[in-house]
C-alpha cells in the first residue's frame, strides 16, 4: 500500500490501495462495469438533477458506456475516471466523484462530484474532493484542475472556494440542464 499526504490542504492521510482511494472516513472505489449499476441507481435520484444534467438511459446501456471508459486504475492517462464515494463504516454509497483528463493536453483536468442529499453538509464532499485533487496533482501530475457549476449551486461553489479554487468567470450557455442551455461558473486550482 502506498501512503502519501495531501500537499495542498490539511494533512489528511490518503492511502491508494487496490485501485481505491481511502481517506479518514471514506473509500473511493473505481467505477467499473462490475459496480456501474450502483452508480446508475444513484443517478436516478431526482434531487441530483437539480444542478446537473445526468444521462437518462437504460441500465444496460449505462453499464456498457462505463465499460468503454472506466480506467480509474490508470489515472495517469487521458480519459474519464470515476469513483463511487463509500462510507466503510456501514457500506453506504454516498455519491460519486470524477476526474476527466483530455486527450489534447495531459496538464489539465476537470473534476466533478455529487452526493445524495442525506449525506450533504457533513464534510464528505470536501473530503472526497480533497482526495481527488491530490490524486490529480500527485498521481496524474496535472498542473491545473477545473470545476464547473451552475451559479445557483451555492453549496458547491462554497466547497470549491474552501478548497482553494479561484472563480474565473461565467461561461454563457456552458452546460445543458433539463434540456435547456444554462450558464456555468468556472473555477480553477493550480498545483
PDB file of C-alpha atoms in Angstrom, residues 14-183:
ATOM      1  CA  UNK A  14      -4.725   9.106   1.976  1.00  0.00           C
ATOM      2  CA  UNK A  15      -3.896   5.595   1.020  1.00  0.00           C
ATOM      3  CA  UNK A  16      -4.206   4.211  -2.505  1.00  0.00           C
ATOM      4  CA  UNK A  17      -4.915   0.526  -2.129  1.00  0.00           C
ATOM      5  CA  UNK A  18      -6.024  -1.923  -4.785  1.00  0.00           C
ATOM      6  CA  UNK A  19      -7.005   0.958  -7.089  1.00  0.00           C
ATOM      7  CA  UNK A  20      -9.216   2.586  -4.429  1.00  0.00           C
ATOM      8  CA  UNK A  21      -8.555   5.820  -2.600  1.00  0.00           C
ATOM      9  CA  UNK A  22      -9.021   5.650   1.157  1.00  0.00           C
ATOM     10  CA  UNK A  23      -9.339   8.750   3.337  1.00  0.00           C
ATOM     11  CA  UNK A  24     -10.096   9.182   7.015  1.00  0.00           C
ATOM     12  CA  UNK A  25     -13.837   8.425   6.646  1.00  0.00           C
ATOM     13  CA  UNK A  26     -14.304   7.392   3.021  1.00  0.00           C
ATOM     14  CA  UNK A  27     -13.365   4.870   0.390  1.00  0.00           C
ATOM     15  CA  UNK A  28     -13.433   5.985  -3.244  1.00  0.00           C
ATOM     16  CA  UNK A  29     -13.998   2.839  -5.275  1.00  0.00           C
ATOM     17  CA  UNK A  30     -13.259   2.977  -9.035  1.00  0.00           C
ATOM     18  CA  UNK A  31     -16.410   2.671 -11.146  1.00  0.00           C
ATOM     19  CA  UNK A  32     -16.178  -0.384 -13.379  1.00  0.00           C
ATOM     20  CA  UNK A  33     -18.667  -2.470 -15.311  1.00  0.00           C
ATOM     21  CA  UNK A  34     -18.956  -4.649 -12.172  1.00  0.00           C
ATOM     22  CA  UNK A  35     -20.284  -1.826  -9.954  1.00  0.00           C
ATOM     23  CA  UNK A  36     -21.720   0.549 -12.586  1.00  0.00           C
ATOM     24  CA  UNK A  37     -25.275  -0.478 -11.686  1.00  0.00           C
ATOM     25  CA  UNK A  38     -24.783   1.113  -8.235  1.00  0.00           C
ATOM     26  CA  UNK A  39     -23.830   4.401  -9.883  1.00  0.00           C
ATOM     27  CA  UNK A  40     -26.760   4.112 -12.306  1.00  0.00           C
ATOM     28  CA  UNK A  41     -29.159   3.621  -9.362  1.00  0.00           C
ATOM     29  CA  UNK A  42     -27.809   6.687  -7.561  1.00  0.00           C
ATOM     30  CA  UNK A  43     -28.090   8.772 -10.727  1.00  0.00           C
ATOM     31  CA  UNK A  44     -31.815   8.029 -10.860  1.00  0.00           C
ATOM     32  CA  UNK A  45     -32.348  10.120  -7.708  1.00  0.00           C
ATOM     33  CA  UNK A  46     -34.356  13.213  -8.791  1.00  0.00           C
ATOM     34  CA  UNK A  47     -32.569  15.580  -6.351  1.00  0.00           C
ATOM     35  CA  UNK A  48     -29.286  15.068  -8.206  1.00  0.00           C
ATOM     36  CA  UNK A  49     -30.773  16.534 -11.377  1.00  0.00           C
ATOM     37  CA  UNK A  50     -31.366  19.937  -9.776  1.00  0.00           C
ATOM     38  CA  UNK A  51     -27.934  21.297 -10.738  1.00  0.00           C
ATOM     39  CA  UNK A  52     -26.603  18.831 -13.294  1.00  0.00           C
ATOM     40  CA  UNK A  53     -27.666  17.100 -16.462  1.00  0.00           C
ATOM     41  CA  UNK A  54     -27.248  13.392 -15.837  1.00  0.00           C
ATOM     42  CA  UNK A  55     -27.603  10.819 -18.592  1.00  0.00           C
ATOM     43  CA  UNK A  56     -31.034   9.255 -18.980  1.00  0.00           C
ATOM     44  CA  UNK A  57     -30.511   5.787 -20.390  1.00  0.00           C
ATOM     45  CA  UNK A  58     -31.328   2.186 -19.775  1.00  0.00           C
ATOM     46  CA  UNK A  59     -29.286   0.410 -17.126  1.00  0.00           C
ATOM     47  CA  UNK A  60     -27.619  -1.963 -19.626  1.00  0.00           C
ATOM     48  CA  UNK A  61     -26.602   0.907 -21.929  1.00  0.00           C
ATOM     49  CA  UNK A  62     -25.149   2.784 -18.958  1.00  0.00           C
ATOM     50  CA  UNK A  63     -23.094  -0.241 -17.891  1.00  0.00           C
ATOM     51  CA  UNK A  64     -21.789  -0.611 -21.468  1.00  0.00           C
ATOM     52  CA  UNK A  65     -20.876   3.077 -21.551  1.00  0.00           C
ATOM     53  CA  UNK A  66     -18.984   2.756 -18.249  1.00  0.00           C
ATOM     54  CA  UNK A  67     -17.122  -0.300 -19.546  1.00  0.00           C
ATOM     55  CA  UNK A  68     -15.932   1.727 -22.532  1.00  0.00           C
ATOM     56  CA  UNK A  69     -14.183   4.386 -20.427  1.00  0.00           C
ATOM     57  CA  UNK A  70     -13.705   3.080 -16.893  1.00  0.00           C
ATOM     58  CA  UNK A  71      -9.963   3.448 -16.341  1.00  0.00           C
ATOM     59  CA  UNK A  72      -9.749   4.803 -12.798  1.00  0.00           C
ATOM     60  CA  UNK A  73      -6.851   2.463 -12.107  1.00  0.00           C
ATOM     61  CA  UNK A  74      -4.679   4.288 -14.663  1.00  0.00           C
ATOM     62  CA  UNK A  75      -5.287   7.899 -13.656  1.00  0.00           C
ATOM     63  CA  UNK A  76      -2.003   8.976 -15.186  1.00  0.00           C
ATOM     64  CA  UNK A  77      -3.544   8.978 -18.670  1.00  0.00           C
ATOM     65  CA  UNK A  78      -6.334  10.691 -20.554  1.00  0.00           C
ATOM     66  CA  UNK A  79      -9.891   9.568 -20.065  1.00  0.00           C
ATOM     67  CA  UNK A  80     -12.847   9.747 -17.767  1.00  0.00           C
ATOM     68  CA  UNK A  81     -12.109   8.366 -14.306  1.00  0.00           C
ATOM     69  CA  UNK A  82     -14.940   7.935 -11.806  1.00  0.00           C
ATOM     70  CA  UNK A  83     -15.200   6.661  -8.253  1.00  0.00           C
ATOM     71  CA  UNK A  84     -18.112   5.740  -6.044  1.00  0.00           C
ATOM     72  CA  UNK A  85     -17.881   7.528  -2.691  1.00  0.00           C
ATOM     73  CA  UNK A  86     -18.484   4.966   0.040  1.00  0.00           C
ATOM     74  CA  UNK A  87     -18.620   5.092   3.822  1.00  0.00           C
ATOM     75  CA  UNK A  88     -16.793   1.959   5.023  1.00  0.00           C
ATOM     76  CA  UNK A  89     -18.384   2.030   8.476  1.00  0.00           C
ATOM     77  CA  UNK A  90     -21.767   0.969   7.080  1.00  0.00           C
ATOM     78  CA  UNK A  91     -21.104   0.240   3.395  1.00  0.00           C
ATOM     79  CA  UNK A  92     -23.356   3.066   2.187  1.00  0.00           C
ATOM     80  CA  UNK A  93     -22.673   4.658  -1.189  1.00  0.00           C
ATOM     81  CA  UNK A  94     -22.897   8.425  -0.719  1.00  0.00           C
ATOM     82  CA  UNK A  95     -22.388   9.571  -4.313  1.00  0.00           C
ATOM     83  CA  UNK A  96     -19.521   9.797  -6.793  1.00  0.00           C
ATOM     84  CA  UNK A  97     -16.568  11.905  -7.914  1.00  0.00           C
ATOM     85  CA  UNK A  98     -14.910  12.124 -11.316  1.00  0.00           C
ATOM     86  CA  UNK A  99     -11.721  13.313 -12.950  1.00  0.00           C
ATOM     87  CA  UNK A 100     -11.580  13.910 -16.686  1.00  0.00           C
ATOM     88  CA  UNK A 101      -8.238  14.278 -18.427  1.00  0.00           C
ATOM     89  CA  UNK A 102      -8.450  15.320 -22.068  1.00  0.00           C
ATOM     90  CA  UNK A 103      -6.616  13.777 -24.976  1.00  0.00           C
ATOM     91  CA  UNK A 104      -5.170  17.102 -26.174  1.00  0.00           C
ATOM     92  CA  UNK A 105      -3.333  18.140 -23.037  1.00  0.00           C
ATOM     93  CA  UNK A 106      -2.347  15.989 -20.116  1.00  0.00           C
ATOM     94  CA  UNK A 107      -1.643  19.015 -17.929  1.00  0.00           C
ATOM     95  CA  UNK A 108      -5.258  19.958 -17.235  1.00  0.00           C
ATOM     96  CA  UNK A 109      -8.205  18.078 -15.819  1.00  0.00           C
ATOM     97  CA  UNK A 110     -11.768  18.631 -14.739  1.00  0.00           C
ATOM     98  CA  UNK A 111     -13.360  17.343 -11.559  1.00  0.00           C
ATOM     99  CA  UNK A 112     -16.983  16.648 -10.839  1.00  0.00           C
ATOM    100  CA  UNK A 113     -18.790  15.401  -7.761  1.00  0.00           C
ATOM    101  CA  UNK A 114     -22.251  14.731  -6.426  1.00  0.00           C
ATOM    102  CA  UNK A 115     -23.533  13.416  -3.118  1.00  0.00           C
ATOM    103  CA  UNK A 116     -27.010  12.321  -2.163  1.00  0.00           C
ATOM    104  CA  UNK A 117     -28.888  14.953  -0.153  1.00  0.00           C
ATOM    105  CA  UNK A 118     -28.872  12.967   3.101  1.00  0.00           C
ATOM    106  CA  UNK A 119     -25.049  12.989   3.146  1.00  0.00           C
ATOM    107  CA  UNK A 120     -24.507  16.674   2.386  1.00  0.00           C
ATOM    108  CA  UNK A 121     -23.360  19.163   4.988  1.00  0.00           C
ATOM    109  CA  UNK A 122     -21.220  16.584   6.838  1.00  0.00           C
ATOM    110  CA  UNK A 123     -17.873  17.239   5.162  1.00  0.00           C
ATOM    111  CA  UNK A 124     -17.969  14.115   2.984  1.00  0.00           C
ATOM    112  CA  UNK A 125     -17.890  16.036  -0.312  1.00  0.00           C
ATOM    113  CA  UNK A 126     -14.983  18.156   0.885  1.00  0.00           C
ATOM    114  CA  UNK A 127     -13.042  15.062   1.961  1.00  0.00           C
ATOM    115  CA  UNK A 128     -13.705  13.224  -1.303  1.00  0.00           C
ATOM    116  CA  UNK A 129     -12.829  16.218  -3.497  1.00  0.00           C
ATOM    117  CA  UNK A 130      -9.633  16.857  -1.484  1.00  0.00           C
ATOM    118  CA  UNK A 131      -8.555  13.284  -2.162  1.00  0.00           C
ATOM    119  CA  UNK A 132      -9.386  13.667  -5.840  1.00  0.00           C
ATOM    120  CA  UNK A 133      -7.352  16.882  -6.066  1.00  0.00           C
ATOM    121  CA  UNK A 134      -4.384  15.127  -4.501  1.00  0.00           C
ATOM    122  CA  UNK A 135      -4.667  12.280  -6.995  1.00  0.00           C
ATOM    123  CA  UNK A 136      -4.929  14.809  -9.846  1.00  0.00           C
ATOM    124  CA  UNK A 137      -1.775  16.671  -8.818  1.00  0.00           C
ATOM    125  CA  UNK A 138       0.358  13.968  -7.209  1.00  0.00           C
ATOM    126  CA  UNK A 139      -0.524  10.871  -9.205  1.00  0.00           C
ATOM    127  CA  UNK A 140      -1.805  12.176 -12.562  1.00  0.00           C
ATOM    128  CA  UNK A 141       0.722  15.023 -12.431  1.00  0.00           C
ATOM    129  CA  UNK A 142      -1.753  17.651 -13.623  1.00  0.00           C
ATOM    130  CA  UNK A 143      -0.875  21.328 -13.382  1.00  0.00           C
ATOM    131  CA  UNK A 144      -4.430  22.718 -13.356  1.00  0.00           C
ATOM    132  CA  UNK A 145      -7.793  21.382 -12.256  1.00  0.00           C
ATOM    133  CA  UNK A 146     -11.094  22.952 -13.301  1.00  0.00           C
ATOM    134  CA  UNK A 147     -14.581  22.598 -11.893  1.00  0.00           C
ATOM    135  CA  UNK A 148     -17.843  23.981 -13.234  1.00  0.00           C
ATOM    136  CA  UNK A 149     -21.163  24.543 -11.524  1.00  0.00           C
ATOM    137  CA  UNK A 150     -24.364  26.455 -12.122  1.00  0.00           C
ATOM    138  CA  UNK A 151     -24.427  29.817 -10.315  1.00  0.00           C
ATOM    139  CA  UNK A 152     -27.386  28.773  -8.132  1.00  0.00           C
ATOM    140  CA  UNK A 153     -25.460  25.859  -6.602  1.00  0.00           C
ATOM    141  CA  UNK A 154     -24.127  27.806  -3.619  1.00  0.00           C
ATOM    142  CA  UNK A 155     -23.039  24.708  -1.672  1.00  0.00           C
ATOM    143  CA  UNK A 156     -20.829  23.523  -4.484  1.00  0.00           C
ATOM    144  CA  UNK A 157     -19.382  26.982  -5.023  1.00  0.00           C
ATOM    145  CA  UNK A 158     -18.584  27.270  -1.292  1.00  0.00           C
ATOM    146  CA  UNK A 159     -16.877  23.855  -1.327  1.00  0.00           C
ATOM    147  CA  UNK A 160     -14.645  24.896  -4.220  1.00  0.00           C
ATOM    148  CA  UNK A 161     -13.686  28.166  -2.509  1.00  0.00           C
ATOM    149  CA  UNK A 162     -12.889  26.282   0.724  1.00  0.00           C
ATOM    150  CA  UNK A 163     -10.501  24.048  -1.186  1.00  0.00           C
ATOM    151  CA  UNK A 164      -8.657  26.984  -2.726  1.00  0.00           C
ATOM    152  CA  UNK A 165     -10.277  27.168  -6.160  1.00  0.00           C
ATOM    153  CA  UNK A 166     -10.467  30.602  -7.770  1.00  0.00           C
ATOM    154  CA  UNK A 167     -13.529  31.769  -9.632  1.00  0.00           C
ATOM    155  CA  UNK A 168     -12.528  32.533 -13.218  1.00  0.00           C
ATOM    156  CA  UNK A 169     -15.893  33.769 -14.509  1.00  0.00           C
ATOM    157  CA  UNK A 170     -19.087  32.603 -16.152  1.00  0.00           C
ATOM    158  CA  UNK A 171     -19.488  30.712 -19.373  1.00  0.00           C
ATOM    159  CA  UNK A 172     -22.723  31.685 -21.059  1.00  0.00           C
ATOM    160  CA  UNK A 173     -24.670  28.573 -22.023  1.00  0.00           C
ATOM    161  CA  UNK A 174     -21.750  26.419 -20.851  1.00  0.00           C
ATOM    162  CA  UNK A 175     -23.929  23.428 -19.969  1.00  0.00           C
ATOM    163  CA  UNK A 176     -27.317  21.863 -20.514  1.00  0.00           C
ATOM    164  CA  UNK A 177     -29.787  21.316 -17.680  1.00  0.00           C
ATOM    165  CA  UNK A 178     -33.091  19.541 -18.258  1.00  0.00           C
ATOM    166  CA  UNK A 179     -32.776  20.161 -21.980  1.00  0.00           C
ATOM    167  CA  UNK A 180     -32.002  23.879 -21.895  1.00  0.00           C
ATOM    168  CA  UNK A 181     -28.739  25.803 -22.055  1.00  0.00           C
ATOM    169  CA  UNK A 182     -27.574  27.319 -18.749  1.00  0.00           C
ATOM    170  CA  UNK A 183     -24.633  29.427 -17.637  1.00  0.00           C
TER     171      UNK A 183
END
